[in-house]
Coordinates of C-alpha atoms and ligand atoms in Angstrom, one line a residue:
Chain A
M1 CA 99.5 122.6 119.3
A2 CA 96.1 123.5 118.5
S3 CA 95.3 121.1 115.7
K4 CA 92.3 122.2 113.7
K5 CA 89.2 120.7 115.2
N6 CA 87.2 120.7 112.0
I7 CA 88.7 119.5 108.7
N8 CA 87.7 119.7 105.1
I9 CA 88.2 116.5 103.1
N10 CA 88.0 115.1 99.6
L11 CA 86.4 111.7 99.2
K12 CA 86.7 109.1 96.4
I13 CA 83.9 106.7 97.1
W14 CA 83.0 103.6 95.1
R15 CA 79.4 103.9 93.8
Q16 CA 77.7 100.9 92.2
K17 CA 73.9 100.6 91.8
N18 CA 73.9 96.8 92.2
G19 CA 75.9 93.6 91.5
N20 CA 75.0 93.6 87.8
V21 CA 76.2 96.9 86.7
K22 CA 79.6 98.5 86.6
G23 CA 80.6 100.9 89.3
Q24 CA 83.1 103.8 89.6
L25 CA 84.8 106.0 92.1
V26 CA 82.9 109.3 92.6
D27 CA 84.5 112.4 94.1
Y28 CA 82.8 114.2 96.9
K29 CA 83.9 117.3 99.0
L30 CA 82.9 117.3 102.6
D31 CA 83.6 120.4 104.8
N32 CA 83.6 120.9 108.5
V33 CA 84.1 117.3 109.6
S34 CA 84.9 117.1 113.3
T35 CA 88.0 115.3 114.1
D36 CA 86.2 113.8 117.0
S37 CA 83.7 112.0 114.8
S38 CA 84.1 108.4 113.7
F39 CA 84.6 107.5 110.1
L40 CA 81.0 106.2 110.0
E41 CA 79.7 109.4 111.4
M42 CA 81.6 111.3 108.7
L43 CA 79.8 109.1 106.1
D44 CA 76.5 109.8 107.8
Q45 CA 77.4 113.6 107.5
L46 CA 78.1 113.0 103.8
N47 CA 74.8 111.2 103.3
E48 CA 72.9 114.0 105.0
Q49 CA 74.5 116.4 102.5
L50 CA 73.6 114.0 99.6
V51 CA 70.0 113.7 100.7
S52 CA 69.6 117.4 101.1
Q53 CA 70.9 117.7 97.5
K54 CA 68.4 115.1 96.5
Q55 CA 71.1 112.6 95.6
E56 CA 71.3 108.9 96.4
P57 CA 73.1 108.4 99.8
V58 CA 76.1 106.1 99.9
A59 CA 75.2 102.6 101.1
F60 CA 77.6 101.1 103.6
D61 CA 77.3 98.3 106.2
H62 CA 77.2 99.0 109.9
D63 CA 75.4 97.8 113.0
C64 CA 76.9 97.8 116.5
R65 CA 79.3 100.8 115.8
E66 CA 81.4 99.5 118.7
G67 CA 83.7 97.1 117.1
I68 CA 81.9 93.8 117.8
C69 CA 79.6 92.9 115.0
G70 CA 82.1 93.2 112.1
S71 CA 79.7 94.7 109.6
C72 CA 81.5 97.9 108.8
S73 CA 83.6 96.6 105.9
L74 CA 85.3 99.5 104.4
F75 CA 88.7 99.6 102.5
I76 CA 90.0 103.0 103.3
N77 CA 93.1 104.6 101.6
G78 CA 94.4 101.2 100.7
R79 CA 93.9 99.4 104.0
A80 CA 91.2 97.4 105.5
H81 CA 89.4 99.5 108.1
G82 CA 91.7 102.3 107.3
P83 CA 94.9 103.7 108.8
D84 CA 94.9 102.4 112.3
T85 CA 95.6 98.9 113.8
G86 CA 93.4 96.7 115.9
I87 CA 90.1 98.4 115.0
T88 CA 87.1 98.2 112.8
T89 CA 85.9 101.1 110.6
C90 CA 83.4 102.2 113.2
Q91 CA 86.3 102.7 115.7
L92 CA 88.4 104.7 113.2
H93 CA 88.3 108.4 114.0
M94 CA 88.7 111.4 111.7
R95 CA 91.6 112.6 113.8
M96 CA 93.6 110.1 111.8
F97 CA 93.2 112.4 108.8
K98 CA 94.4 115.9 108.0
D99 CA 92.7 118.9 106.5
G100 CA 92.6 118.7 102.8
D101 CA 93.2 114.9 102.7
T102 CA 91.9 112.8 99.8
I103 CA 90.4 109.6 101.2
Y104 CA 89.6 106.6 99.1
V105 CA 86.7 104.5 100.3
E106 CA 86.2 101.1 98.5
P107 CA 84.3 97.9 99.3
W108 CA 86.0 94.6 100.2
R109 CA 87.2 93.2 96.9
S110 CA 86.9 89.4 96.6
R111 CA 85.3 87.1 94.2
A112 CA 83.6 85.4 97.2
F113 CA 82.1 88.7 98.5
P114 CA 80.0 90.0 95.6
I115 CA 78.9 93.7 95.8
I116 CA 75.3 94.3 96.7
K117 CA 75.4 98.1 96.4
D118 CA 78.1 100.8 96.7
L119 CA 80.2 99.7 99.7
V120 CA 78.0 96.8 100.9
V121 CA 79.2 93.3 100.0
D122 CA 77.6 89.9 100.6
R123 CA 79.7 88.0 103.1
S124 CA 77.4 85.0 103.3
A125 CA 80.3 82.9 102.0
F126 CA 81.6 83.1 105.7
D127 CA 78.2 81.8 106.9
R128 CA 78.4 78.8 104.5
I129 CA 81.9 78.0 105.8
Q130 CA 80.6 78.2 109.3
Q131 CA 77.7 75.9 108.5
A132 CA 80.0 73.4 106.9
G133 CA 81.7 72.7 110.3
G134 CA 82.1 75.7 112.6
F135 CA 80.1 74.1 115.4
V136 CA 79.9 71.3 117.9
S137 CA 77.0 68.9 118.0
V138 CA 75.5 68.7 121.4
N139 CA 72.6 66.6 122.5
T140 CA 70.0 69.1 123.8
S141 CA 67.5 66.5 125.1
G142 CA 67.4 68.2 128.5
R143 CA 70.3 66.4 130.0
T144 CA 73.0 68.7 128.7
I145 CA 76.2 68.8 130.8
D146 CA 77.8 72.1 131.7
A147 CA 80.7 72.7 129.5
N148 CA 82.9 73.6 132.5
T149 CA 82.7 70.2 134.0
I150 CA 85.3 69.0 131.4
P151 CA 88.7 70.3 132.5
V152 CA 90.6 72.4 129.9
P153 CA 94.3 73.3 130.2
K154 CA 94.5 77.1 130.8
E155 CA 96.7 77.7 127.8
N156 CA 94.3 76.0 125.5
A157 CA 91.4 77.8 126.9
D158 CA 93.2 81.1 126.4
K159 CA 94.1 80.3 122.8
A160 CA 90.6 79.1 122.0
F161 CA 89.2 82.2 123.5
E162 CA 91.6 84.3 121.4
A163 CA 90.6 82.5 118.2
A164 CA 86.9 82.9 119.1
A165 CA 87.4 86.6 119.2
C166 CA 87.1 86.6 115.4
I167 CA 84.0 88.7 114.4
G168 CA 83.9 87.5 110.8
C169 CA 84.5 91.0 109.5
G170 CA 86.4 89.8 106.4
A171 CA 89.2 92.3 106.8
C172 CA 91.6 89.4 106.4
V173 CA 90.2 88.5 103.0
A174 CA 90.0 92.2 101.9
T175 CA 93.6 92.9 102.8
C176 CA 95.1 89.7 101.6
K177 CA 96.7 90.0 98.1
N178 CA 95.4 86.6 97.4
G179 CA 91.9 87.1 98.7
S180 CA 92.5 84.2 101.1
A181 CA 90.1 83.5 103.9
M182 CA 92.6 81.3 105.9
L183 CA 92.8 83.6 108.9
F184 CA 89.1 83.4 109.4
V185 CA 88.8 79.7 108.8
G186 CA 92.0 79.1 110.8
A187 CA 90.4 81.0 113.7
K188 CA 87.2 79.1 113.4
V189 CA 88.9 75.7 113.2
S190 CA 91.3 76.5 116.1
Q191 CA 88.6 77.7 118.4
Y192 CA 87.1 74.1 118.4
A193 CA 90.3 72.1 117.8
L194 CA 91.8 73.4 121.1
L195 CA 88.8 72.3 123.3
P196 CA 87.8 68.8 124.2
Q197 CA 84.3 69.4 123.0
G198 CA 85.6 70.2 119.5
K199 CA 87.8 67.2 119.2
V200 CA 84.9 64.8 118.5
E201 CA 84.2 66.2 115.1
A202 CA 87.7 67.6 114.4
T203 CA 88.3 65.4 111.3
Q204 CA 85.2 66.3 109.4
R205 CA 85.2 69.8 110.6
V206 CA 88.5 70.9 109.1
M207 CA 87.9 68.9 105.8
N208 CA 84.5 70.4 105.3
M209 CA 85.3 73.9 106.2
V210 CA 88.4 73.9 104.0
R211 CA 86.4 72.4 101.1
Q212 CA 83.7 75.0 101.5
M213 CA 86.4 77.8 101.6
D214 CA 87.8 76.5 98.4
E215 CA 84.4 76.2 96.7
E216 CA 83.6 79.8 97.6
G217 CA 86.5 81.0 95.5
F218 CA 88.8 82.4 98.1
G219 CA 92.5 82.5 97.2
N220 CA 95.4 80.6 98.8
C221 CA 97.4 81.8 101.7
T222 CA 101.1 82.6 100.9
N223 CA 101.9 83.6 104.4
T224 CA 102.4 87.3 103.7
G225 CA 101.0 88.0 107.2
A226 CA 98.9 91.0 106.1
C227 CA 95.7 89.6 107.5
E228 CA 97.2 89.4 111.0
I229 CA 98.3 93.0 110.9
E230 CA 94.9 94.2 109.7
C231 CA 92.7 91.9 111.8
P232 CA 90.8 94.1 114.3
K233 CA 90.8 91.3 116.8
G234 CA 94.5 90.4 116.6
I235 CA 93.9 86.8 115.4
S236 CA 97.4 85.3 115.0
L237 CA 98.8 83.5 112.0
E238 CA 99.4 80.6 114.4
N239 CA 95.7 79.7 113.8
I240 CA 96.5 79.1 110.1
A241 CA 99.4 76.9 111.1
R242 CA 97.1 75.0 113.5
M243 CA 94.5 74.6 110.7
N244 CA 97.2 73.3 108.4
R245 CA 98.2 70.7 111.0
E246 CA 94.6 69.7 111.6
Y247 CA 94.1 69.4 107.9
L248 CA 97.1 67.1 107.4
K249 CA 96.0 64.9 110.4
A250 CA 92.5 64.7 108.9
S251 CA 93.6 64.0 105.4
L252 CA 95.9 61.1 106.5
K253 CA 92.9 59.5 108.4
Chain B
M1 CA 88.0 61.9 99.4
A2 CA 91.1 62.3 101.6
K3 CA 93.3 61.2 98.6
S4 CA 92.1 63.8 96.2
A5 CA 92.1 66.4 98.9
L6 CA 95.9 65.8 99.3
L7 CA 96.4 67.0 95.7
K8 CA 93.7 69.5 95.0
S9 CA 92.9 71.5 98.1
S10 CA 94.3 74.9 98.7
I11 CA 96.1 73.7 101.8
A12 CA 97.5 70.5 100.2
K13 CA 99.0 72.6 97.4
K14 CA 100.7 74.6 100.1
Y15 CA 102.1 71.4 101.6
W16 CA 103.7 70.5 98.2
M17 CA 105.0 74.0 97.8
A18 CA 106.7 73.8 101.2
L19 CA 108.1 70.3 100.8
T20 CA 109.5 70.9 97.3
G21 CA 110.8 74.3 98.4
L22 CA 112.6 72.9 101.4
F23 CA 114.0 70.1 99.4
L24 CA 115.4 72.7 96.9
C25 CA 117.0 74.4 100.0
L26 CA 118.8 71.2 100.7
F27 CA 119.8 70.9 97.1
L28 CA 121.2 74.4 97.3
V29 CA 123.5 73.5 100.2
G30 CA 124.8 70.5 98.3
H31 CA 125.3 72.5 95.1
L32 CA 127.0 75.3 97.0
L33 CA 129.6 73.0 98.7
G34 CA 130.4 71.6 95.3
N35 CA 130.8 75.1 93.7
L36 CA 133.0 76.4 96.5
Q37 CA 135.7 74.0 95.3
L38 CA 136.2 76.5 92.5
I39 CA 137.7 78.8 95.2
F40 CA 139.1 76.5 97.7
S41 CA 140.3 73.6 95.6
D42 CA 142.0 73.2 92.2
A43 CA 141.0 72.3 88.7
K44 CA 141.7 68.6 89.2
H45 CA 139.6 68.2 92.3
F46 CA 136.8 70.2 90.8
N47 CA 136.7 68.1 87.7
D48 CA 136.9 64.9 89.6
Y49 CA 133.9 66.1 91.6
A50 CA 132.1 67.0 88.4
L51 CA 132.8 63.5 87.1
F52 CA 131.5 62.0 90.3
M53 CA 128.3 64.1 90.1
T54 CA 127.6 63.0 86.6
T55 CA 128.2 59.3 87.1
N56 CA 127.3 58.3 90.6
P57 CA 124.0 56.4 90.8
A58 CA 122.9 57.9 94.1
V59 CA 123.6 61.4 92.8
K60 CA 121.5 60.5 89.8
I61 CA 118.5 59.7 91.9
L62 CA 118.9 63.0 93.8
S63 CA 119.3 64.9 90.6
Y64 CA 116.0 63.5 89.2
L65 CA 114.3 64.3 92.6
T66 CA 115.6 67.9 92.1
Y67 CA 114.3 68.2 88.6
I68 CA 110.9 66.9 89.7
S69 CA 110.8 69.2 92.6
I70 CA 111.6 72.3 90.5
I71 CA 109.0 71.4 88.0
F72 CA 106.4 70.6 90.6
H73 CA 107.3 73.7 92.6
A74 CA 107.1 76.0 89.5
V75 CA 103.8 74.5 88.2
D76 CA 102.1 74.5 91.5
G77 CA 103.4 78.0 92.3
I78 CA 102.1 79.4 89.0
L79 CA 98.8 77.5 89.5
L80 CA 98.3 79.0 92.9
T81 CA 99.2 82.4 91.7
V82 CA 96.6 82.2 88.9
Q83 CA 94.0 81.1 91.4
N84 CA 95.0 83.9 93.8
K85 CA 94.7 86.5 91.0
A86 CA 91.2 85.1 90.1
A87 CA 90.1 85.4 93.8
R88 CA 90.1 89.2 93.3
P89 CA 88.7 89.9 89.8
V90 CA 88.2 93.6 90.4
G91 CA 91.2 95.3 92.2
Y92 CA 91.4 98.3 94.5
A93 CA 92.0 101.7 93.2
K94 CA 94.4 102.4 96.1
V95 CA 96.3 99.7 97.9
N96 CA 98.8 100.4 100.7
A97 CA 100.3 96.9 100.8
S98 CA 103.6 97.8 102.4
A99 CA 101.6 98.7 105.6
S100 CA 101.0 95.1 106.3
S101 CA 103.4 92.8 104.4
S102 CA 106.9 92.5 103.1
L103 CA 108.0 93.1 99.5
A104 CA 109.3 89.6 99.1
S105 CA 106.2 88.0 100.4
R106 CA 104.1 89.8 97.9
N107 CA 106.3 88.9 94.9
M108 CA 107.1 85.2 95.4
A109 CA 105.8 84.3 91.9
V110 CA 107.8 87.0 90.1
L111 CA 110.9 86.1 92.1
G112 CA 110.3 82.4 91.4
T113 CA 109.8 83.0 87.7
L114 CA 113.1 84.9 87.6
I115 CA 114.8 82.0 89.4
L116 CA 113.3 79.7 86.8
V117 CA 114.8 81.8 83.9
F118 CA 118.2 81.7 85.8
I119 CA 118.0 77.9 86.2
V120 CA 117.3 77.4 82.5
T121 CA 120.2 79.8 81.5
H122 CA 122.5 78.1 84.1
M123 CA 121.8 74.6 82.7
A124 CA 122.4 75.8 79.1
N125 CA 125.7 77.2 80.3
F126 CA 127.0 74.3 82.2
W127 CA 124.8 71.2 82.4
A128 CA 124.0 71.0 78.6
R129 CA 127.6 71.6 77.6
M130 CA 128.8 69.0 80.1
H131 CA 126.4 66.5 78.7
F132 CA 126.0 67.2 75.0
D133 CA 128.7 69.7 73.8
E134 CA 131.1 68.0 71.3
N135 CA 133.4 70.9 71.7
M136 CA 133.7 70.5 75.5
P137 CA 137.4 70.8 76.4
I138 CA 138.9 67.6 77.7
V139 CA 141.7 67.3 80.1
V140 CA 143.9 64.2 80.5
K141 CA 143.1 62.2 83.6
E142 CA 145.2 59.1 83.0
I143 CA 147.9 58.3 80.7
N144 CA 148.5 54.7 79.9
G145 CA 152.0 53.2 80.4
G146 CA 155.1 54.6 78.7
M147 CA 153.7 56.8 76.2
G148 CA 153.2 59.9 78.1
G149 CA 155.4 62.6 79.4
K150 CA 154.3 65.1 82.0
Q151 CA 153.2 67.7 79.5
R152 CA 153.2 65.7 76.4
V153 CA 151.9 62.5 75.1
A154 CA 153.5 61.3 72.0
V155 CA 152.6 58.1 70.3
G156 CA 154.8 59.1 67.5
T157 CA 156.5 62.1 66.0
K158 CA 155.6 64.4 63.2
E159 CA 158.3 62.8 61.1
S160 CA 157.6 59.2 61.8
P161 CA 154.5 57.7 60.4
N162 CA 153.0 57.1 63.8
P163 CA 150.1 59.2 65.1
Y164 CA 151.2 62.3 67.0
F165 CA 149.4 64.6 69.3
Q166 CA 150.3 67.0 72.0
I167 CA 148.8 68.1 75.2
D168 CA 149.1 71.7 76.4
E169 CA 150.8 72.6 79.6
N170 CA 147.6 72.1 81.6
G171 CA 147.1 68.6 80.3
R172 CA 144.3 69.6 78.0
F173 CA 143.9 68.0 74.6
G174 CA 140.6 69.4 73.4
T175 CA 138.4 68.4 70.6
K176 CA 140.6 69.6 67.8
I177 CA 143.1 67.0 68.7
L178 CA 140.4 64.4 69.1
E179 CA 139.5 65.2 65.6
D180 CA 143.1 64.7 64.5
I181 CA 143.2 61.4 66.4
K182 CA 140.1 60.2 64.7
T183 CA 141.7 60.7 61.3
Q184 CA 145.0 59.2 62.3
S185 CA 145.2 55.7 61.5
M186 CA 148.7 54.5 61.0
G187 CA 151.1 51.7 61.6
Q188 CA 150.3 49.7 64.7
Y189 CA 147.9 52.3 65.8
D190 CA 144.4 52.8 64.7
L191 CA 143.3 55.4 67.2
A192 CA 139.7 56.1 68.0
V193 CA 137.8 58.1 70.7
R194 CA 135.1 56.7 73.0
D195 CA 132.6 58.8 75.0
L196 CA 134.3 62.0 73.9
T197 CA 137.0 61.3 76.5
T198 CA 138.9 58.1 76.0
V199 CA 141.5 57.5 73.3
Y200 CA 142.1 53.9 72.4
N201 CA 143.7 51.7 69.9
K202 CA 141.1 50.0 67.8
K203 CA 143.6 47.4 66.7
D204 CA 144.0 45.8 70.2
G205 CA 141.6 47.7 72.3
E206 CA 144.4 49.2 74.4
V207 CA 143.5 52.4 76.1
I208 CA 146.1 55.1 75.3
F209 CA 144.8 57.7 77.7
I210 CA 141.6 58.7 79.4
G211 CA 140.4 62.2 79.4
Q212 CA 137.9 64.0 81.5
K213 CA 135.5 66.9 80.6
D214 CA 137.0 70.1 81.8
L215 CA 134.1 71.9 83.6
Y216 CA 136.6 73.9 85.4
K217 CA 137.9 75.5 82.2
I218 CA 134.5 76.4 80.8
T219 CA 133.4 77.9 84.1
I220 CA 136.6 80.1 84.4
D221 CA 136.3 80.9 80.7
L222 CA 132.7 82.0 81.0
F223 CA 133.3 84.4 83.9
K224 CA 136.7 85.6 82.7
D225 CA 135.5 86.1 79.1
K226 CA 136.8 89.5 77.8
K227 CA 133.5 90.5 76.3
W228 CA 130.9 88.7 78.3
G229 CA 132.6 87.9 81.7
M230 CA 131.5 91.0 83.4
A231 CA 127.8 90.6 82.2
A232 CA 127.8 86.9 83.2
T233 CA 129.1 87.8 86.7
G234 CA 126.7 90.6 87.1
L235 CA 123.7 88.6 86.1
Y236 CA 124.7 85.7 88.3
V237 CA 125.0 88.1 91.3
L238 CA 121.6 89.6 90.4
A239 CA 120.0 86.1 90.2
M240 CA 121.4 85.3 93.7
L241 CA 119.8 88.5 95.0
V242 CA 116.5 87.3 93.6
L243 CA 117.0 83.9 95.2
A244 CA 117.8 85.6 98.5
F245 CA 114.6 87.5 98.5
H246 CA 112.6 84.4 97.6
L247 CA 114.2 82.6 100.5
L248 CA 113.9 85.5 102.9
H249 CA 110.1 84.9 102.8
G250 CA 110.0 81.3 101.6
F251 CA 112.2 79.5 104.2
Q252 CA 110.0 80.4 107.2
S253 CA 106.9 80.4 105.2
A254 CA 107.4 76.7 104.3
F255 CA 107.2 75.7 108.0
Q256 CA 104.1 77.8 108.5
S257 CA 102.5 76.0 105.5
M258 CA 103.2 72.7 107.0
G259 CA 102.0 73.7 110.3
V260 CA 105.3 73.4 112.0
T261 CA 105.1 76.3 114.4
S262 CA 105.4 76.7 118.2
R263 CA 106.4 79.5 120.6
K264 CA 109.9 78.0 120.9
L265 CA 110.4 76.7 117.4
T266 CA 109.1 79.6 115.3
P267 CA 111.7 82.2 116.4
I268 CA 114.5 79.7 115.7
I269 CA 113.2 78.8 112.3
K270 CA 112.8 82.6 111.4
T271 CA 116.3 83.5 112.5
F272 CA 117.9 80.4 110.8
G273 CA 115.8 81.2 107.7
T274 CA 117.1 84.8 107.5
A275 CA 120.7 83.6 107.9
F276 CA 120.2 80.9 105.3
A277 CA 118.5 83.3 102.9
I278 CA 121.4 85.7 103.1
L279 CA 124.4 83.4 103.4
V280 CA 123.7 80.8 100.8
P281 CA 123.0 83.1 97.9
A282 CA 125.9 85.4 99.0
L283 CA 128.4 82.4 98.9
F284 CA 127.1 81.3 95.5
A285 CA 127.5 84.9 94.2
A286 CA 131.0 85.2 95.7
I287 CA 132.3 82.4 93.4
P288 CA 131.9 84.2 90.0
V289 CA 133.0 87.5 91.7
Y290 CA 136.2 85.8 92.9
I291 CA 136.8 84.2 89.4
H292 CA 136.1 87.5 87.5
F293 CA 138.1 89.9 89.7
F294 CA 140.6 87.9 91.7
L295 CA 141.5 84.6 90.1
K296 CA 144.9 84.9 88.3
Ligands
LIG1 C1 116.2 76.8 94.0 C2 115.1 77.3 93.7 C3 113.9 77.5 94.7 C4 113.8 77.4 96.1 C5 115.0 76.9 97.0 C6 112.6 77.8 96.4 C7 112.0 77.8 97.7 C8 110.8 78.2 98.1 C9 110.2 78.0 99.4 C10 111.0 77.4 100.6 C11 109.0 78.5 99.4 C12 108.0 78.6 100.5 C13 106.9 77.6 100.4 C14 105.7 77.9 101.3 O1 105.4 79.1 101.5 O2 105.1 77.0 101.7 C15 108.7 78.9 98.0 C16 107.6 79.5 97.6 C17 107.3 79.9 96.3 N1 108.1 79.6 95.2 FE1 109.9 78.9 95.3 N2 111.8 78.1 95.3 C18 112.7 78.0 94.3 C19 112.4 78.2 92.9 C20 111.1 78.6 92.5 C21 110.7 78.7 91.1 C22 111.6 78.2 89.9 C23 109.4 79.1 91.0 C24 108.7 79.3 89.8 C25 107.9 80.0 89.2 C26 109.1 79.4 92.4 C27 107.8 79.9 92.8 C28 107.4 80.0 94.1 C29 106.1 80.6 94.5 C30 105.1 81.2 93.5 C31 106.1 80.5 95.9 C32 105.0 81.0 96.8 C33 103.9 79.9 96.8 C34 103.0 80.0 98.0 O3 103.4 80.5 99.1 O4 101.8 79.6 97.8 N3 110.0 79.0 93.3 N4 109.8 78.7 97.2
LIG2 S1 90.2 86.8 111.3 FE1 90.2 88.9 111.9 S2 90.1 90.0 110.0 FE2 89.5 87.9 109.6 S3 87.3 87.8 109.8 FE3 88.1 87.3 111.8 S4 88.2 89.2 112.9 FE4 88.0 89.7 110.8
LIG3 S1 79.7 98.5 113.0 FE1 79.9 96.6 114.3 S2 82.1 96.4 114.2 FE2 81.8 98.3 113.1

C-alpha cells in the first residue's frame, strides 16, 4: 500500500520561558512532514517555520542524534521517547504517526528535573548521584594495572556490561508513576557491584548513591516495571533487585 | 547511619512493605483455613475453633503481630504514596500508562485503602461482636451433671419456685435467658453469669453450665439476612476481588523489593504469586456465597 509519504500533523507542545514562570501547551500545525524524518528533524522543521514567522523556536535537548548520549528527553503522546520501544527520541521516526495525528510533546516531569526552558530539563541530579558513588577509586600514580588482569566470570562481565549501557537519559524517571530513579541508580550500582574492582567500595557506594537519590527528591519504586519497558537501553529490573540486595548487605554492616 | 537508614531510606521502606505484606499473606492462609470450616465442618467445630483463637496465648502473639503489620503496612504505604505524588508536582497532560505497566501495579494505594476499609468493617462485624457485644448469642458447651437434657436444661419448672430456663433445639440460650437467669434467685439456687458464658450458683460456686459464644450463628445470620444478606455477600466478594488485584502485583513485588530474584527463582515466584492471588481470595469469597445461596 502506498502510505502517504508526507503527513500533516497537529502538535501540542509545552512552552515555558524559564523555571520561574508558568508554562502551557501550545498548539501548532505542521504540514508536509516526511515520514522518513526523525522526530527531532520534525521539530527542526517546526522551528524553521517558527523562526520564519518571527516566533521563538521550541527549545529541546539533543546532541548525538544517534541514541547514545541520552539528551533527547521528550515525553511524546504519553510515553517517554514516544510510541516505540528500545529507542531514544532521536531514533523515533515520523512513520510511527499518521496523517492528521495530534501529538503531545512534554518535558520530563519530575521534582528532581526542574524545567530550564520549554522541553529542556536539568538532569544534573543524575550527575550528583554519580558523584556520590558511581565510580571506582584507582591509584593513577603511573603503576596502574590493566583491568583485564583480574579474572571476571563471563556471566558477571556480561551483566555489568548490560548495566553499563545506561545512558542516563532519565526516561525511567519520566515514565515512572512515582518519579523514581531506581532503574538508573540500580544500573549504576550493579555495573560496579558485579565486578571485582567495584567490590572494594561497594558498601559506601550503595549507601551514598541511595542517600543522594532520596535527597534529590525522586520517588520510591513500586515495581510497576514501566521503566524497564520504556528504557531505550533495555536495562532490566533485576538491577533494582541487585541494588536492594546490596543496600541490605551494606546497611547491616 | 546504618540504623536510621534502615527506617528512613526509600529502599528500607520497601523492605518493610515487603516483609509486612508477606507476613499478611501468611496470615491470610491461616485465616482462610479457619473460615473454610464454615463450609466443611459444623457449628460446634467452628465455635470451638473460634474459642481457641480467642484464648490461645500463641494465637494472641500472632494476632498482635498481625495488627502491627497491618498498621505498619498501611502507614508506610500511605507515606510512600504521598512521597511518590510529591516527586511529580506537575503532571503530564497526556499519559499512556497502560503501555508500560499493569493496572494493579499502578493502583496499590487505592486497592490497599479499600482493603483497609474492608478490614475495619469486617472487624466491626465479627471481631468486635465476639469480644464486646453483650447480645452475642451463646451456645451451650457443657452441661453440668444431672440437670440437663439434650435440648433442655431445667433447674426447676415454671410452677416450682426454682429457677427455670430453656435452651432451643440447637443448644442456644442467648442473652435474653441470661437476663432471666440474673434475676432468678430462688431456693437453693442463686444463679449468676460469668464472662457472658458461664452460669453458676453463687451460693456454692457450682457451675451449672458453660456456654460458648456462637460466632457460627452470627456469621450465618449476617450472610443469610433477609434484607442485608445479599449486600453483605456482594460486598465481601467485591473486597476479595480488590485483595486479588493487590496481591496479583504485590506478591511478586515483595520479593523484588527484598532483592530476592534470580533467573531460576523469579519465574517460580511469579507463577506461585499469581496462583496465590487468585486462589486465596476466591476461596475466601466462596464462603459467604455458599452460605447465602446454598446453605440450608
Ligand atoms: C491482608 C491485607 C494485605 C496484604 C496481604 C498486602 C500485601 C501486600 C504486598 C505483598 C505488597 C507488596 C510489597 C512490595 O512491593 O514490596 C503490598 C504493597 C502495598 N500495599 Fe498491601 N497488603 C495488604 C493490605 C494493605 C492495606 C490495608 C494497605 C493500606 C493502605 C496497603 C497498601 C499497600 C501499598 C500502598 C503497597 C505498595 C507499596 C509499594 O510498593 O511501595 N496494603 N501489599
Ligand atoms: S536506566 Fe534506561 S531509562 Fe533510565 S536513565 Fe538509564 S538508559 Fe535511561
Ligand atoms: S540525541 Fe543523543 S540519544 Fe538522542
